[in-house]
GROMACS .gro file of C-alpha atoms in nm:
model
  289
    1UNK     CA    1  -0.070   1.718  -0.068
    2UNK     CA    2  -0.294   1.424  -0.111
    3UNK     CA    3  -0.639   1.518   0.088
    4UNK     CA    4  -0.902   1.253   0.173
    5UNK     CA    5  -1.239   1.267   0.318
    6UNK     CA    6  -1.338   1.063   0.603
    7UNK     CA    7  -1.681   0.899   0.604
    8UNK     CA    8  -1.786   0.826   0.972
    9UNK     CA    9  -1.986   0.545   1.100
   10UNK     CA   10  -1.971   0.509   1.473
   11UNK     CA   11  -2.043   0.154   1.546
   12UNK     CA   12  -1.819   0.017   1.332
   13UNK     CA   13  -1.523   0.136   1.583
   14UNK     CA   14  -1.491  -0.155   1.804
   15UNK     CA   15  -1.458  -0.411   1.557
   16UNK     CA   16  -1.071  -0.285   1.491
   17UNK     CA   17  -1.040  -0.308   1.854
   18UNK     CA   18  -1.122  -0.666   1.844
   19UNK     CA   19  -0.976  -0.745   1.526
   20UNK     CA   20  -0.676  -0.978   1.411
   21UNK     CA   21  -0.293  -0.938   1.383
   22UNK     CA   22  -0.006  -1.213   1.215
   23UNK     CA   23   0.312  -1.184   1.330
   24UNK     CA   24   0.600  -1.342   1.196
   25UNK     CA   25   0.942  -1.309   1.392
   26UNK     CA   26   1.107  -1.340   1.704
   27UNK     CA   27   1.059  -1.738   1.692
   28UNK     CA   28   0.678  -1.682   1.691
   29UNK     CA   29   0.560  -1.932   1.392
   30UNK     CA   30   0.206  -1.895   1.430
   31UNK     CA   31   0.041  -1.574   1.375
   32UNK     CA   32  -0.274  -1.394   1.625
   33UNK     CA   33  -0.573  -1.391   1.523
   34UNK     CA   34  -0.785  -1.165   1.748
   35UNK     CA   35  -1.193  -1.172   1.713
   36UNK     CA   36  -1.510  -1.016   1.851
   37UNK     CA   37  -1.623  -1.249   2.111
   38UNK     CA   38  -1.999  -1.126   1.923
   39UNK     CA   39  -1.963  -1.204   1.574
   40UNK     CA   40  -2.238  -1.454   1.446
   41UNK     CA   41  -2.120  -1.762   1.250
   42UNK     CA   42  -2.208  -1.586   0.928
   43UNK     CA   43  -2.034  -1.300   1.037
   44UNK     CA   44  -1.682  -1.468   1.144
   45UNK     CA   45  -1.698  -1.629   0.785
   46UNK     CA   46  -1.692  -1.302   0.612
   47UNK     CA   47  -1.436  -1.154   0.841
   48UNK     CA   48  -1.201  -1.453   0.832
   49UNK     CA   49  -1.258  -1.418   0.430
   50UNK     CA   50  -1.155  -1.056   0.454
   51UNK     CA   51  -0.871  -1.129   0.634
   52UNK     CA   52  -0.781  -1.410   0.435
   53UNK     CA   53  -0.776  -1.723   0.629
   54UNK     CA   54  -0.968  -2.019   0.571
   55UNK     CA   55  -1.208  -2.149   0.842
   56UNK     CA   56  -1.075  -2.510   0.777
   57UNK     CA   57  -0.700  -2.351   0.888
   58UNK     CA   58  -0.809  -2.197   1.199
   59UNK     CA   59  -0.595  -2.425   1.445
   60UNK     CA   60  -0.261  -2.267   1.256
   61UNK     CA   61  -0.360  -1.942   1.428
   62UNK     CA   62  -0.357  -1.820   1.841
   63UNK     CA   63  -0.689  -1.695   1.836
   64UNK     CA   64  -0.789  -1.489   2.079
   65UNK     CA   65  -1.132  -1.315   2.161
   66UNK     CA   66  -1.230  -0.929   2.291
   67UNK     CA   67  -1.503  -0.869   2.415
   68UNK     CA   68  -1.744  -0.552   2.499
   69UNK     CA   69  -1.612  -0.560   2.798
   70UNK     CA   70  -1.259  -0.561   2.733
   71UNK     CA   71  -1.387  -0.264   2.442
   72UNK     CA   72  -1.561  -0.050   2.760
   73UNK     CA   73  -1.275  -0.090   2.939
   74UNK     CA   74  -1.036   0.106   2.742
   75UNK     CA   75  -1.274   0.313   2.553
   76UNK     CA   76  -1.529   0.435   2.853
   77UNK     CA   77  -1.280   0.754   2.935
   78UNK     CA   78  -1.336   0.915   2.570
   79UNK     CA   79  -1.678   0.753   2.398
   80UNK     CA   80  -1.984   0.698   2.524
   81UNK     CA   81  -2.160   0.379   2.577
   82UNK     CA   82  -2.385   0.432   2.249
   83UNK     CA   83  -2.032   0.498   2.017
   84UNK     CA   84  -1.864   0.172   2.160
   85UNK     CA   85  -2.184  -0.048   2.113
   86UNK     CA   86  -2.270  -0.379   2.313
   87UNK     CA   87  -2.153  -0.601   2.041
   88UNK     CA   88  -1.749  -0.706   1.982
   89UNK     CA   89  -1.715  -0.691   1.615
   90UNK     CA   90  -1.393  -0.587   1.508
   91UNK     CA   91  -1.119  -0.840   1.428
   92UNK     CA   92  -0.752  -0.836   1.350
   93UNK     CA   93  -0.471  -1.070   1.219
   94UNK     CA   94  -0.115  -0.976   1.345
   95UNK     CA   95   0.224  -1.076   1.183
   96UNK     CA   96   0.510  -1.003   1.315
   97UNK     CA   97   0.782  -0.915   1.047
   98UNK     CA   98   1.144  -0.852   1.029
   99UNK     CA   99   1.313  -0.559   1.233
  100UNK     CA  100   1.330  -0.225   1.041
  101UNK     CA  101   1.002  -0.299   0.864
  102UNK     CA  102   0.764  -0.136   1.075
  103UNK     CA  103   0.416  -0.102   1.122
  104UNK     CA  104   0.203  -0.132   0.816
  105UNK     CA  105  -0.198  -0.159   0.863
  106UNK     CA  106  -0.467  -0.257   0.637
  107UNK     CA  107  -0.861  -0.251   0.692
  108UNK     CA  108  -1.153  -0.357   0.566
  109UNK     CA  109  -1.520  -0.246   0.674
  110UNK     CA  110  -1.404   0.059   0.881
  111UNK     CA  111  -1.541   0.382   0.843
  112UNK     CA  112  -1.413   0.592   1.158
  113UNK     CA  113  -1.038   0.491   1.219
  114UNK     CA  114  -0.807   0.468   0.916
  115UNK     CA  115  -0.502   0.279   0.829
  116UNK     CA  116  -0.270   0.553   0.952
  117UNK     CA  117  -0.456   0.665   1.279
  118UNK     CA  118  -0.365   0.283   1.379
  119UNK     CA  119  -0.014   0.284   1.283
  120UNK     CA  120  -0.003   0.664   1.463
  121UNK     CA  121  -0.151   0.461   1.781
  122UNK     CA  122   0.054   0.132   1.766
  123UNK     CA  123   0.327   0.285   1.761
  124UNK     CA  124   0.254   0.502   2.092
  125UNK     CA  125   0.154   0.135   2.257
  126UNK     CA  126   0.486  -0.015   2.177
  127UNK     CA  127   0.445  -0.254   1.925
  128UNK     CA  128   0.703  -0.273   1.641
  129UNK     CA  129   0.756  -0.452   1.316
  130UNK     CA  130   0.417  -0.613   1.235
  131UNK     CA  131   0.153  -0.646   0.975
  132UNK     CA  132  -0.175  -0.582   1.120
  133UNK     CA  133  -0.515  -0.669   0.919
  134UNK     CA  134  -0.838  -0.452   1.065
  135UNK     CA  135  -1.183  -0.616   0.944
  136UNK     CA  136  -1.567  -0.580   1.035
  137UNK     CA  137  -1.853  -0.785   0.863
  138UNK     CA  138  -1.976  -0.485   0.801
  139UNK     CA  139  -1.928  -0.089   0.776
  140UNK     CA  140  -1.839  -0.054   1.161
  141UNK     CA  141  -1.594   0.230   1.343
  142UNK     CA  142  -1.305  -0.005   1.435
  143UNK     CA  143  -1.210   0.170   1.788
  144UNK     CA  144  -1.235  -0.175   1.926
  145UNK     CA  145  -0.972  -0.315   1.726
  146UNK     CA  146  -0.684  -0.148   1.896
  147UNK     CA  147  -0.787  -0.343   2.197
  148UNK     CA  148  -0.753  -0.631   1.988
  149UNK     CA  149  -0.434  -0.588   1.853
  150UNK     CA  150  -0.271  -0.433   2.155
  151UNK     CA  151  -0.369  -0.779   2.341
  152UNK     CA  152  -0.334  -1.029   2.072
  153UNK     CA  153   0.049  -0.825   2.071
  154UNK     CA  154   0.092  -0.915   2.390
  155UNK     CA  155  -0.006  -1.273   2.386
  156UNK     CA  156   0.231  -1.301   2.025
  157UNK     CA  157   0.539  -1.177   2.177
  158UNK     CA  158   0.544  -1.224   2.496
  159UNK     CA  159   0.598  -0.874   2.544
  160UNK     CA  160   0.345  -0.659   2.835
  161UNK     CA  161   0.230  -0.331   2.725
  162UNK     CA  162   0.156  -0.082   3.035
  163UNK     CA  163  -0.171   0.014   3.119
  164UNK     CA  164  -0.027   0.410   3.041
  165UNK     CA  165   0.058   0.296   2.701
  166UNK     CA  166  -0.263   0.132   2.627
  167UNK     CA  167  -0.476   0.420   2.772
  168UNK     CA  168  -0.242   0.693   2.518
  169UNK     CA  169  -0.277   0.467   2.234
  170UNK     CA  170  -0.652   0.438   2.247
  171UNK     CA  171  -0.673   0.847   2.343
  172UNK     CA  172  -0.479   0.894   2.079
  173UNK     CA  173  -0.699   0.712   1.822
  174UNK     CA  174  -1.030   0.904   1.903
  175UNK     CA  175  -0.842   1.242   1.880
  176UNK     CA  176  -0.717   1.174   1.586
  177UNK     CA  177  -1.022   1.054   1.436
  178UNK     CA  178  -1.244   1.372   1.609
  179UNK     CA  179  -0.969   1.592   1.440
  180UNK     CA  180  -0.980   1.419   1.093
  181UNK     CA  181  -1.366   1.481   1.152
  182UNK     CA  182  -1.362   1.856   1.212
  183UNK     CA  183  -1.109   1.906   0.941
  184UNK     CA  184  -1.252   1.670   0.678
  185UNK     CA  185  -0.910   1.541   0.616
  186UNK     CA  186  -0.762   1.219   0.799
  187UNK     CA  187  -0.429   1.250   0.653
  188UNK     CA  188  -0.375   1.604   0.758
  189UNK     CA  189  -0.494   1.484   1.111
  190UNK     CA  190  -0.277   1.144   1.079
  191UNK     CA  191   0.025   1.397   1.005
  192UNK     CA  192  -0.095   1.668   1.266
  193UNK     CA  193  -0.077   1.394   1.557
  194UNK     CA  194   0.242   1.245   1.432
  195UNK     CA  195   0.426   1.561   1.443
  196UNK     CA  196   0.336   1.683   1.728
  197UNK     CA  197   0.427   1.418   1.885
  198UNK     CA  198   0.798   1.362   1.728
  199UNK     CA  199   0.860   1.729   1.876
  200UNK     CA  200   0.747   1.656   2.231
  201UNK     CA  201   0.918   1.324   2.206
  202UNK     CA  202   1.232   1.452   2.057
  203UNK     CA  203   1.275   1.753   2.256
  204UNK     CA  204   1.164   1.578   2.600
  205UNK     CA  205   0.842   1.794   2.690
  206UNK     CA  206   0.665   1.765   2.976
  207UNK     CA  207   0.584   2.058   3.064
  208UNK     CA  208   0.246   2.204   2.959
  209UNK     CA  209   0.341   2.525   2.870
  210UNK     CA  210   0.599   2.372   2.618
  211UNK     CA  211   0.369   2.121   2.495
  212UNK     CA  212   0.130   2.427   2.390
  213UNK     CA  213   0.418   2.645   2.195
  214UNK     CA  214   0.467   2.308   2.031
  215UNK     CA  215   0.138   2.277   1.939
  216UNK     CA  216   0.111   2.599   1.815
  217UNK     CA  217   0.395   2.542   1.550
  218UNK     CA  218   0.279   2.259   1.410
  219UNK     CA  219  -0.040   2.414   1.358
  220UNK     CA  220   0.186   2.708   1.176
  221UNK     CA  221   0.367   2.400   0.981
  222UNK     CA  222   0.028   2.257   0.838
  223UNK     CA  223  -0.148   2.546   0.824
  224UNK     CA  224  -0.378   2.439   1.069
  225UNK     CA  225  -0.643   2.604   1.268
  226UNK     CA  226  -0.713   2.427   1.602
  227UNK     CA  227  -1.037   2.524   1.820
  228UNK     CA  228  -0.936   2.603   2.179
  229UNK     CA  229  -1.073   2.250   2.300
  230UNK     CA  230  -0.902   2.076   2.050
  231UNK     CA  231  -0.559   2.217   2.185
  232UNK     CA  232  -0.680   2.126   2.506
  233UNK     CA  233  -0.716   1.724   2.372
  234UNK     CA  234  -0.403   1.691   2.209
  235UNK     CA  235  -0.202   1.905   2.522
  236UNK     CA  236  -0.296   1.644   2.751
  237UNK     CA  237  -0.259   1.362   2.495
  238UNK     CA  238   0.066   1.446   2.477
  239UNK     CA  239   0.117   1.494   2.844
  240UNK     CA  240   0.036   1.112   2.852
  241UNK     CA  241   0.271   1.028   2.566
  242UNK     CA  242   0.563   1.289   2.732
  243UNK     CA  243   0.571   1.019   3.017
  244UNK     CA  244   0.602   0.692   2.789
  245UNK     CA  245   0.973   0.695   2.717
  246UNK     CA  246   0.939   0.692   2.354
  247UNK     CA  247   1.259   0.705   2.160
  248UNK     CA  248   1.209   0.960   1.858
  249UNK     CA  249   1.391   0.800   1.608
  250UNK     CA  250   1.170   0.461   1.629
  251UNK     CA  251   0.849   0.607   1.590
  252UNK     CA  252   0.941   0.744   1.216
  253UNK     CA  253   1.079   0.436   1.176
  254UNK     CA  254   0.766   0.240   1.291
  255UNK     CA  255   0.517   0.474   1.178
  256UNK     CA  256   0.710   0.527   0.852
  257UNK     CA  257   0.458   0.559   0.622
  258UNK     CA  258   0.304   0.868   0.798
  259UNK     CA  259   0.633   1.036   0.861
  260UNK     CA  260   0.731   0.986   0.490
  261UNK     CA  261   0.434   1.185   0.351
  262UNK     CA  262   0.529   1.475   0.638
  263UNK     CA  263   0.900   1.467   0.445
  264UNK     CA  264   0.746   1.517   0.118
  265UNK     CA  265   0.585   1.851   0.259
  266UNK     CA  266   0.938   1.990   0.279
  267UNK     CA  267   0.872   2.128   0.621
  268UNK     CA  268   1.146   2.241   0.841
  269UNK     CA  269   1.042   1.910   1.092
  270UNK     CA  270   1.328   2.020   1.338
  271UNK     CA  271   1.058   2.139   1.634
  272UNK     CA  272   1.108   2.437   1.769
  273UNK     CA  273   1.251   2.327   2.135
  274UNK     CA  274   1.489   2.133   1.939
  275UNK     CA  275   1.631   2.455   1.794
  276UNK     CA  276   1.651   2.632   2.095
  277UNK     CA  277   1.830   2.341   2.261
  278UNK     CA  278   2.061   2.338   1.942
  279UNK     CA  279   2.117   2.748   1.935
  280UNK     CA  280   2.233   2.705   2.304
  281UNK     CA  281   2.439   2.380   2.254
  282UNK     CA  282   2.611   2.600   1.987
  283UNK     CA  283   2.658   2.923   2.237
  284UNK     CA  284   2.801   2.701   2.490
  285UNK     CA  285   3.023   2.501   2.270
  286UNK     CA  286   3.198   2.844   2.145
  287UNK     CA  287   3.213   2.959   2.516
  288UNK     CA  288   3.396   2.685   2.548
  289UNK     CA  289   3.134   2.503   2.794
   0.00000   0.00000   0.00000
C-alpha cells in the first residue's frame, strides 16, 4: 500500500475553505468560482492562474467570496482562532459533471488537507458529481476551502446543504487531517475515515456502543492503533454522520477514488454489523421467518 507523508502548515487551511469549484450539469452553464474575500490583487492573479482562468474571463464565472467570518463560523468548534487565521485565502473552482462521475479534487498550495480528505468530506456534505479545484497563493492549510465549496455548491445548484451536514463535513476534515498527522500517513487516515464510515452508514448505527465495536474493526482491518481520544473524535464524528441519511452505496460511488484503493487492500469490507444482520437474516429465512 502506497504510504505518503503529510507536511503540515496551519494557515494555509482556510484558503480551501474559500476556494473555487466549476460545475458543469444540471443546466448550470457557468461554473463557481469561490474566493477569499482577503486575497491581495497580486495574490488573486496567482490563484486564478493556478486554477486556470484568465482574469480577462472572469464575468463567465459566479464568483462568490468567503470570508473569515464565514471561515470562524464553521471552523470555531474544532480549531482555534490562531489555526483558522484572520485572512480568507483559500479559493476553489467547482464544475459540476455528469452523474456517475463523482467527486474528484485537485489542489494547489495546501499543506494540511489533501485531495482525498476533501472528497472524504464532500461527500458527507452532499455534494455529488463535481470537479473541485483547491488553490492558495501560497503554502496555506486549506480548512477554509470546504466553506467555499460547500457554499459556492449551493449557490451552483440550487441545492441547500443543512447546517448538520456542513458542521460533519468540516469535523470530518480536521479529524482526518489530526489522524493523518499522528500516523504520518494521509492515505491510511483518508481510508480509515472512509471505512468507518461505510460500516456505520451501511449497517444504520447510531448507537454509541456500536459505533465503537465498529471502530475497533476497522482499526483490526488497517492495522491501526487508535489513542483513546482519537476513538473518542471519530465516535462522535460518526454519531453526527449516523444522523445524515447517507445512502451507502453513493458515497463509494462519490468518493470513488478513496474506496477503490480500500478494494485493492483485499479486505473483507463487509462491516461487522452487516454480518451479524446477514447471519440472522439467514437463521430466520431457514426458520421460515
Amino acid at each position: 500500500m502506497k504510504r505518503k507523508i503529510l507536511m503540515f502548515s496551519i494557515a494555509g487551511m482556510a484558503g480551501i475553505l474559500a476556494g473555487q469549484v466549476n460545475v458543469l450539469a444540471d443546466g448550470v452553464e457557468q461554473p463557481y468560482l469561490s474566493l477569499g474575500a482577503d486575497l491581495t490583487s497580486e495574490e488573486k492573479t496567482t490563484v486564478l492562474r493556478l486554477l486556470g482562468v484568465d482574469e480577462d474571463d472572469l464575468d463567465d464565472y459566479m464568483v462568490v467570496e468567503v470570508t473569515n467570518a464565514d471561515e470562524h463560523q464553521y471552523l470555531d468548534d474544532y480549531l482555534s482562532s490562531s489555526v483558522i487565521g484572520t485572512r480568507a485565502l483559500s479559493s476553489v473552482l467547482i464544475e459540476k459533471t455528469n452523474e456517475g462521475d463523482g467527486i474528484n479534487v485537485t489542489t494547489y498550495n495546501i499543506t494540511y488537507c489533501t485531495e482525498g480528505m476533501y472528497e472524504n468530506a464532500l461527500t458527507t456534505a452532499g455534494i455529488s458529481d463535481a470537479d473541485v479545484t483547491v488553490a492558495g497563493p501560497f503554502n496555506i492549510t486549506g480548512t477554509a476551502a470546504l466553506v467555499g465549496a460547500m457554499n459556492a455548491y449551493e449557490e451552483m445548484t440550487g441545492d441547500e446543504i443543512s447546517e448538520e451536514s456542513k458542521d460533519a463535513a468540516t469535523n470530518e476534515l480536521v479529524v482526518t487531517s489530526d489522524l493523518a498527522e499522528e500516523l504520518e500517513d494521509s492515505d491510511l487516515a483518508e481510508q480509515f475515515l472512509a471505512l468507518v464510515k461505510e460500516e456505520v452508514v451501511d449497517a444504520d448505527i447510531e448507537d454509541t456502543e456500536d459505533i465503537e465495536e465498529i471502530i475497533a474493526d476497522c482499526e483490526e482491518k488497517l492495522e491501526v492503533e487508535l489513542t483513546d481520544e482519537q476513538k473518542q473524535q471519530i465516535t462522535e464524528l460518526m454519531e453526527k454522520i449516523s444522523n445524515l441519511d447517507l445512502d451507502v452505496n453513493e458515497l463509494k460511488e462519490q468518493a470513488a477514488n478513496i474506496y477503490n484503493e480500500l478494494k485493492k487492500l483485499n479486505l473483507n469490507t463487509e462491516g461487522i454489523w452487516a454480518q451479524i444482520k446477514s447471519f440472522i437474516s439467514g437463521i430466520l429465512s431457514k426458520l421460515g421467518l
